[in-house]
Amino acid sequence: MKRNYSAFAEDIPPYSGPKAARETHADLKQLSAIPGHIYTRPELQILPGQRRFSKMPWLVPMLELLPPTSIGHLKEWGLSTVFVLARNYNKLVHVWESVTAMVELWHPQTNLFIFPEFEATILLEELEIMLGLPRYQRGEELAISYTMEQINSWSILAYITTKKNDLYSMTSGMHCKRKTTNYTAIAKAAAIRICGVILFPESNGAISFGNLSIIDSISEGKKIGQAILGFLYAGLTSVALGGPFYGSVIALELWMAMHFQFRTAENPNTECKTMLNYPLAYVGGRLHMSTRAWCKTAQVKGIQARRQYLRSLAVADFDMRPRFMHGRTIHLPQRAGLALRLLGNGALVSYNPDRFHLQCGAARTVVPLLSHFPPIQERKRGDAQDERDMRSTVVHWEGCTLSVIQAEVEEDDEVAKEYVEALKKLQPVGGNK
């Protein structure tokens, strides 16, 4: 029987207004005023947890052993792009100087990047398209991947292996051998490995039980985009406040590439050498981008130059609505107090697309007030309050507003000026060099 989550609408905690929101969570601060924020550490050269994303010699040999039938299952589950990225993972070059400079602009209270003239972040719809994942549509709330109950990892892995000793090898960086002729089981085992590398890389090199459950649900037709994006947001917040970095750095790099690093070349016969080892080189087709492109940041070299470039990035240099997003429908909060949060097994993560005015195809107006929800709320599965929180979050998605991305947006210069002045309170123009 289909469960009607609207029945739980009365459980939604009422929005008490901006005063209560400010009292519950401190006012937004300038990045340089947030205790422990790496924005204030110009000496930082290597992100904590960065070495987690090094080459994995076991990955490609494992994928080469997959039977065609198992590869077919991965494609059926919407993991074609993830499979391509995993197969070429050891060829990819992560430009950590760019990633570091980008992370330094992450605001942990709003889960977005702060630029001098605008705010921006990875939209759910962008992530799903970039990674080729099944896309969430309003009305499909029951298909969003998460669980209320405690997770029994062995019940998940028992379908794949009959030995409990294989538990660690299936969820860590050790090479696992094919031990069955069950092609669906082989595909599930491969999904755990490639999703652990591309979508849910953790700081300790293992896959958490919560994310293991998310990956397992792919074969059931579940939508996993929210869990992936929420996990990346949490990883960005962790590293911005001095902790280890985790989450899909590939998704972040694809987003950076499409919005401000690359443009389609006027001369289609010119191949961009810079892009050849970027993740974009392997998935650009679906994003209307090829290696016949122009790298706008080719001359920006060194961590200090990249910091300066991003901290002075103008609206004109940031492609707010890349071609692959034209005509796409995105989900926005219905109104103040009905803030959206990303559903996952580890946490409920604040999602504020209404702050990304230009990305959403709307003119800049005012900097929206904080939601009364915490930026990241760790879950306690099996808890009554957690169940109420999850249900109310689902109701918010069920009643969200839909908007279609337009190619162009007209702005009122005076209103935009007021917006930029308000934004200066979050990041001084120029910032720390």
Coordinates of C-alpha atoms in Angstrom, one line a residue:
M1 CA 0.0 0.0 0.0
K2 CA 1.4 3.4 -1.0
R3 CA 2.1 5.6 2.0
N4 CA 0.7 9.1 1.9
Y5 CA 3.3 11.3 3.6
S6 CA 0.9 14.3 3.4
A7 CA -0.9 12.8 6.3
F8 CA 2.1 13.7 8.5
A9 CA 2.0 17.4 7.5
E10 CA 0.8 18.3 11.0
D11 CA 4.1 17.0 12.4
I12 CA 6.1 19.7 10.6
P13 CA 7.6 22.0 13.2
P14 CA 6.1 25.5 12.6
Y15 CA 8.4 28.2 11.3
S16 CA 8.8 30.7 14.1
G17 CA 10.1 33.5 12.0
P18 CA 13.6 35.1 11.5
K19 CA 14.0 36.1 15.1
A20 CA 13.7 32.5 16.3
A21 CA 16.0 31.4 13.5
R22 CA 18.7 33.8 14.5
E23 CA 18.4 32.7 18.1
T24 CA 18.6 29.0 17.2
H25 CA 21.5 29.4 14.9
A26 CA 24.0 32.3 15.1
D27 CA 23.8 35.1 12.4
L28 CA 25.7 34.5 9.3
K29 CA 29.3 35.6 9.7
Q30 CA 32.1 36.6 7.3
L31 CA 34.1 33.6 6.3
S32 CA 37.1 35.1 8.0
A33 CA 35.2 35.4 11.2
I34 CA 34.0 31.7 11.4
P35 CA 36.2 30.0 14.0
G36 CA 38.6 27.4 12.4
H37 CA 37.6 28.2 8.8
I38 CA 40.4 27.5 6.4
Y39 CA 39.6 30.8 4.7
T40 CA 41.9 32.3 7.3
R41 CA 44.8 29.9 6.6
P42 CA 46.7 31.2 3.6
E43 CA 49.6 28.8 4.4
L44 CA 47.4 25.8 3.7
Q45 CA 48.8 23.8 0.8
I46 CA 47.2 20.3 1.2
L47 CA 43.6 19.7 2.2
P48 CA 43.1 17.2 5.1
G49 CA 42.1 13.9 3.6
Q50 CA 43.3 14.8 0.2
R51 CA 45.6 11.8 -0.1
R52 CA 42.4 9.6 0.2
F53 CA 41.8 10.3 -3.5
S54 CA 45.1 8.8 -4.8
K55 CA 45.3 6.2 -7.6
M56 CA 43.8 2.8 -6.9
P57 CA 45.7 0.0 -8.7
W58 CA 43.1 -2.6 -8.0
L59 CA 40.1 -0.7 -9.5
V60 CA 40.7 -1.1 -13.3
P61 CA 41.7 -4.8 -13.1
M62 CA 38.6 -5.5 -11.1
L63 CA 36.3 -3.8 -13.7
E64 CA 38.0 -5.6 -16.6
L65 CA 36.9 -8.9 -15.0
L66 CA 33.2 -8.0 -14.9
P67 CA 31.0 -10.2 -17.1
P68 CA 29.0 -8.3 -19.8
T69 CA 25.8 -9.3 -18.1
S70 CA 26.9 -7.6 -14.8
I71 CA 28.0 -4.5 -16.7
G72 CA 24.5 -4.5 -18.3
H73 CA 23.0 -4.5 -14.8
L74 CA 25.1 -1.5 -13.8
K75 CA 23.8 0.4 -16.9
E76 CA 20.2 -0.6 -16.1
W77 CA 20.6 0.9 -12.6
G78 CA 21.8 4.2 -14.0
L79 CA 25.5 3.8 -13.2
S80 CA 26.8 4.0 -16.8
T81 CA 28.6 7.4 -16.2
V82 CA 29.9 6.2 -12.8
F83 CA 31.3 3.1 -14.5
V84 CA 33.0 5.2 -17.2
L85 CA 34.6 7.4 -14.5
A86 CA 35.7 4.4 -12.4
R87 CA 37.2 2.7 -15.5
N88 CA 39.3 5.8 -16.2
Y89 CA 39.9 6.8 -12.5
N90 CA 43.6 6.2 -12.6
K91 CA 43.9 8.6 -15.6
L92 CA 42.1 11.4 -13.8
V93 CA 44.1 14.3 -12.4
H94 CA 42.6 16.2 -9.5
V95 CA 43.7 19.8 -9.6
W96 CA 43.9 20.2 -5.8
E97 CA 45.0 23.8 -5.9
S98 CA 41.7 24.7 -7.5
V99 CA 39.7 22.5 -5.2
T100 CA 41.4 24.0 -2.2
A101 CA 40.7 27.6 -3.3
M102 CA 37.1 26.6 -3.9
V103 CA 36.6 25.0 -0.6
E104 CA 37.9 28.1 1.1
L105 CA 34.8 29.9 -0.1
W106 CA 32.3 27.3 1.4
H107 CA 30.0 28.7 4.0
P108 CA 29.1 26.0 6.5
Q109 CA 25.8 27.6 7.6
T110 CA 24.2 27.9 4.2
N111 CA 26.0 25.0 2.3
L112 CA 27.1 27.2 -0.6
F113 CA 30.1 29.1 -2.0
I114 CA 30.3 32.8 -1.4
F115 CA 31.6 35.0 -4.2
P116 CA 31.8 38.8 -4.3
E117 CA 28.6 39.3 -6.3
F118 CA 26.6 36.1 -5.8
E119 CA 26.2 32.8 -4.0
A120 CA 26.3 29.4 -5.8
T121 CA 26.5 25.7 -5.2
I122 CA 25.9 22.3 -6.8
L123 CA 22.2 21.9 -7.5
L124 CA 20.6 18.5 -7.1
E125 CA 19.5 18.5 -10.7
E126 CA 23.1 19.4 -11.8
L127 CA 24.6 16.6 -9.9
E128 CA 22.1 14.0 -11.2
I129 CA 22.8 15.1 -14.8
M130 CA 26.6 15.4 -14.5
L131 CA 26.8 11.9 -13.0
G132 CA 24.1 10.4 -15.2
L133 CA 22.0 9.3 -12.3
P134 CA 18.2 8.6 -12.3
R135 CA 16.6 12.0 -11.7
Y136 CA 14.2 12.7 -8.9
Q137 CA 10.8 14.2 -9.9
R138 CA 8.2 15.6 -7.5
G139 CA 5.8 12.8 -6.7
E140 CA 8.5 10.2 -6.4
E141 CA 9.3 10.8 -2.8
L142 CA 8.9 7.1 -2.0
A143 CA 11.7 6.4 -4.5
I144 CA 14.2 8.6 -2.6
S145 CA 16.9 6.4 -1.0
Y146 CA 17.0 6.4 2.8
T147 CA 15.9 4.2 5.6
M148 CA 14.3 4.8 9.0
E149 CA 15.5 1.5 10.6
Q150 CA 18.9 0.5 11.9
I151 CA 21.0 -1.0 9.1
N152 CA 22.1 -4.6 9.1
S153 CA 25.1 -4.6 6.8
W154 CA 25.4 -8.3 6.7
S155 CA 21.9 -8.7 5.3
I156 CA 23.0 -6.5 2.4
L157 CA 26.3 -8.3 1.8
A158 CA 24.8 -11.8 2.3
Y159 CA 23.4 -11.7 -1.2
I160 CA 26.9 -11.1 -2.6
T161 CA 29.1 -13.3 -0.4
T162 CA 28.6 -16.2 2.0
K163 CA 31.6 -15.4 4.2
K164 CA 31.4 -12.7 6.8
N165 CA 35.2 -12.3 6.5
D166 CA 34.6 -10.7 3.1
L167 CA 32.8 -7.8 4.8
Y168 CA 35.9 -5.6 5.1
S169 CA 37.2 -6.5 1.7
M170 CA 33.9 -5.5 0.1
T171 CA 33.8 -2.1 1.8
S172 CA 37.4 -1.1 1.8
G173 CA 40.2 -0.7 -0.7
M174 CA 41.2 -4.3 -0.8
H175 CA 40.8 -6.2 -4.1
C176 CA 37.8 -8.6 -4.1
K177 CA 37.7 -11.6 -6.3
R178 CA 34.6 -12.8 -8.1
K179 CA 33.3 -15.8 -6.1
T180 CA 30.0 -16.5 -7.8
T181 CA 28.3 -16.9 -11.1
N182 CA 25.3 -14.8 -10.0
Y183 CA 25.7 -11.9 -12.3
T184 CA 23.4 -9.7 -10.3
A185 CA 25.5 -10.3 -7.2
I186 CA 28.6 -9.5 -9.1
A187 CA 27.0 -6.3 -10.3
K188 CA 26.0 -5.4 -6.8
A189 CA 29.6 -6.0 -5.6
A190 CA 31.0 -3.9 -8.4
A191 CA 28.4 -1.1 -7.6
I192 CA 29.7 -1.0 -4.0
R193 CA 33.3 -0.6 -5.2
I194 CA 32.8 2.0 -7.9
C195 CA 30.2 4.0 -5.9
G196 CA 32.6 4.0 -2.9
V197 CA 35.3 5.5 -5.1
I198 CA 33.3 7.9 -7.2
L199 CA 30.2 8.9 -5.2
F200 CA 30.9 8.2 -1.5
P201 CA 34.7 8.3 -0.9
E202 CA 35.2 8.6 2.9
S203 CA 38.1 10.0 4.8
N204 CA 39.1 6.6 6.2
G205 CA 38.9 4.7 2.9
A206 CA 35.9 2.5 3.9
I207 CA 32.2 2.7 3.1
S208 CA 29.9 3.5 6.0
F209 CA 27.0 1.2 6.6
G210 CA 24.6 4.1 5.8
N211 CA 26.1 4.7 2.4
L212 CA 26.4 0.9 1.8
S213 CA 22.6 0.8 2.2
I214 CA 22.2 3.7 -0.2
I215 CA 24.3 2.0 -2.8
D216 CA 22.4 -1.3 -2.4
S217 CA 19.1 0.5 -3.0
I218 CA 20.2 1.5 -6.6
S219 CA 19.3 -2.0 -7.9
E220 CA 15.8 -1.4 -6.5
G221 CA 15.3 1.8 -8.6
K222 CA 15.9 4.2 -5.8
K223 CA 17.0 7.8 -6.4
I224 CA 20.4 8.4 -4.7
G225 CA 21.2 11.9 -5.8
Q226 CA 20.1 13.5 -2.5
A227 CA 22.3 11.2 -0.5
I228 CA 25.3 11.9 -2.7
L229 CA 24.9 15.7 -2.6
G230 CA 24.2 15.8 1.1
F231 CA 27.3 13.7 1.7
L232 CA 29.4 16.1 -0.4
Y233 CA 28.0 19.1 1.4
A234 CA 28.9 17.5 4.7
G235 CA 32.4 16.8 3.4
L236 CA 32.9 20.4 2.3
T237 CA 31.8 21.6 5.7
S238 CA 34.1 19.2 7.4
V239 CA 37.2 20.4 5.5
A240 CA 36.2 24.1 5.5
L241 CA 36.3 23.8 9.3
G242 CA 39.6 22.0 9.4
G243 CA 38.5 18.4 9.3
P244 CA 39.1 15.8 6.6
F245 CA 37.6 16.1 3.1
Y246 CA 35.2 13.5 1.9
G247 CA 32.5 13.2 -0.7
S248 CA 32.5 13.2 -4.5
V249 CA 35.4 15.4 -5.5
I250 CA 34.7 14.4 -9.1
A251 CA 31.2 15.9 -8.9
L252 CA 32.7 19.1 -7.5
E253 CA 35.3 19.3 -10.3
L254 CA 32.7 18.7 -13.0
W255 CA 30.6 21.5 -11.5
M256 CA 33.6 23.9 -11.4
A257 CA 34.6 22.9 -15.0
M258 CA 31.1 23.6 -16.4
H259 CA 30.5 26.9 -14.6
F260 CA 33.8 28.8 -14.9
Q261 CA 36.8 26.7 -16.1
F262 CA 35.8 25.7 -19.7
R263 CA 33.9 27.2 -22.5
T264 CA 33.0 25.7 -25.9
A265 CA 35.8 26.7 -28.3
E266 CA 35.0 29.1 -31.3
N267 CA 37.4 26.9 -33.4
P268 CA 36.0 23.4 -33.0
N269 CA 39.3 22.0 -34.5
T270 CA 41.3 23.0 -31.5
E271 CA 41.6 20.4 -28.8
C272 CA 42.0 21.5 -25.2
K273 CA 45.1 19.8 -23.8
T274 CA 44.2 20.9 -20.3
M275 CA 40.9 19.0 -20.3
L276 CA 42.3 15.7 -21.4
N277 CA 42.8 14.4 -17.9
Y278 CA 39.9 16.2 -16.3
P279 CA 36.7 14.2 -15.3
L280 CA 34.9 16.4 -17.9
A281 CA 36.8 14.7 -20.7
Y282 CA 35.0 11.4 -20.0
V283 CA 31.5 12.7 -19.4
G284 CA 31.4 15.9 -21.4
G285 CA 29.1 14.6 -24.2
R286 CA 26.1 14.5 -21.9
L287 CA 26.9 18.1 -20.8
H288 CA 27.2 19.4 -24.4
M289 CA 31.0 19.8 -23.9
S290 CA 33.8 18.2 -25.8
T291 CA 37.6 18.4 -25.5
R292 CA 37.4 20.9 -28.3
A293 CA 37.0 23.6 -25.7
W294 CA 38.7 26.7 -24.3
C295 CA 40.1 26.6 -20.8
K296 CA 39.4 30.0 -19.2
T297 CA 41.7 29.3 -16.2
A298 CA 44.7 27.9 -18.2
Q299 CA 46.9 30.8 -17.2
V300 CA 45.8 30.8 -13.5
K301 CA 48.6 28.8 -11.9
G302 CA 49.5 28.3 -8.2
I303 CA 47.4 28.3 -5.1
Q304 CA 47.6 32.1 -4.5
A305 CA 46.6 32.9 -8.1
R306 CA 43.7 30.6 -7.9
R307 CA 42.6 32.1 -4.6
Q308 CA 42.7 35.6 -6.1
Y309 CA 40.8 34.5 -9.2
L310 CA 37.9 32.9 -7.3
R311 CA 37.7 35.6 -4.6
S312 CA 37.3 38.2 -7.3
L313 CA 35.1 36.1 -9.7
A314 CA 32.4 38.3 -11.4
V315 CA 29.0 37.2 -12.5
A316 CA 30.0 37.6 -16.1
D317 CA 32.8 35.0 -15.6
F318 CA 30.5 32.4 -14.1
D319 CA 28.2 30.5 -16.4
M320 CA 25.1 30.5 -14.3
R321 CA 23.0 28.4 -16.5
P322 CA 25.2 26.0 -18.6
R323 CA 23.6 24.6 -21.7
F324 CA 22.9 21.2 -20.2
M325 CA 20.6 23.0 -17.7
H326 CA 18.5 25.0 -20.2
G327 CA 14.9 24.0 -20.0
R328 CA 15.5 21.8 -17.0
T329 CA 13.0 21.8 -14.1
I330 CA 14.4 22.4 -10.7
H331 CA 12.9 22.1 -7.2
L332 CA 12.7 25.1 -4.9
P333 CA 11.2 25.6 -1.4
Q334 CA 7.5 26.5 -1.5
R335 CA 8.0 29.4 0.9
A336 CA 10.0 30.6 3.9
G337 CA 9.8 28.1 6.7
L338 CA 9.4 25.1 4.4
A339 CA 13.1 24.8 3.7
L340 CA 14.3 21.8 1.8
R341 CA 16.8 19.3 3.2
L342 CA 18.6 16.5 1.5
L343 CA 17.7 13.1 2.6
G344 CA 20.3 10.5 3.4
N345 CA 21.1 7.8 6.0
G346 CA 23.8 9.8 7.8
A347 CA 22.2 13.2 8.1
L348 CA 19.6 15.7 7.0
V349 CA 21.5 18.4 5.1
S350 CA 20.2 21.9 4.5
Y351 CA 19.5 22.6 0.8
N352 CA 19.0 26.3 -0.1
P353 CA 18.5 26.6 -3.9
D354 CA 16.4 29.8 -3.3
R355 CA 19.7 31.5 -2.4
F356 CA 21.3 30.7 -5.8
H357 CA 19.1 33.3 -7.6
L358 CA 21.0 33.4 -10.9
Q359 CA 21.6 29.6 -11.1
C360 CA 17.9 29.1 -10.7
G361 CA 17.0 31.6 -13.5
A362 CA 15.9 34.4 -11.2
A363 CA 17.2 37.9 -10.7
R364 CA 19.0 38.7 -7.5
T365 CA 16.8 40.3 -4.9
V366 CA 17.8 40.0 -1.2
V367 CA 20.0 37.6 0.7
P368 CA 17.4 35.2 2.2
L369 CA 17.1 34.7 5.9
L370 CA 18.5 31.6 7.5
S371 CA 16.4 28.5 7.8
H372 CA 15.5 27.5 11.4
F373 CA 16.9 24.0 10.6
P374 CA 20.5 23.3 11.4
P375 CA 22.9 23.1 8.3
I376 CA 23.6 19.4 9.0
Q377 CA 21.5 17.3 11.4
E378 CA 23.0 13.9 12.2
R379 CA 20.4 11.2 12.1
K380 CA 19.6 8.6 14.8
R381 CA 17.9 5.8 12.9
G382 CA 15.3 4.0 14.8
D383 CA 14.5 7.1 16.9
A384 CA 11.0 8.5 17.1
Q385 CA 12.1 12.1 16.6
D386 CA 14.3 11.1 13.7
E387 CA 11.2 9.5 12.0
R388 CA 9.2 12.7 12.5
D389 CA 12.0 14.8 11.1
M390 CA 12.3 12.5 8.0
R391 CA 8.6 12.5 7.4
S392 CA 8.4 16.3 7.6
T393 CA 11.3 16.6 5.2
V394 CA 9.6 14.4 2.7
V395 CA 6.4 16.5 3.0
H396 CA 8.5 19.6 2.1
W397 CA 9.8 17.9 -1.0
E398 CA 6.2 16.7 -1.8
G399 CA 5.0 20.3 -1.8
C400 CA 8.0 22.1 -3.3
T401 CA 7.8 24.6 -6.1
L402 CA 9.0 23.7 -9.6
S403 CA 10.9 26.2 -11.8
V404 CA 12.2 25.9 -15.4
I405 CA 15.7 27.2 -16.0
Q406 CA 15.7 30.0 -18.6
A407 CA 18.8 30.9 -20.7
E408 CA 18.7 34.6 -19.8
V409 CA 17.7 36.6 -16.8
E410 CA 17.0 40.4 -16.6
E411 CA 18.1 42.2 -13.5
D412 CA 17.3 45.5 -11.8
D413 CA 20.7 47.1 -11.3
E414 CA 19.7 48.9 -8.1
V415 CA 18.3 45.8 -6.5
A416 CA 21.3 43.8 -7.5
K417 CA 23.5 46.5 -5.9
E418 CA 21.7 46.1 -2.6
Y419 CA 22.1 42.4 -2.8
V420 CA 25.9 42.7 -3.4
E421 CA 26.2 45.1 -0.4
A422 CA 24.4 42.5 1.8
L423 CA 26.7 39.8 0.5
K424 CA 29.8 41.8 1.6
K425 CA 28.8 41.0 5.2
L426 CA 29.6 37.3 4.4
Q427 CA 32.8 37.8 2.5
P428 CA 34.9 41.0 2.2
V429 CA 35.5 41.8 -1.5
G430 CA 39.1 40.7 -2.2
G431 CA 39.3 38.7 1.0
N432 CA 42.5 37.2 2.2
K433 CA 45.2 36.8 -0.5

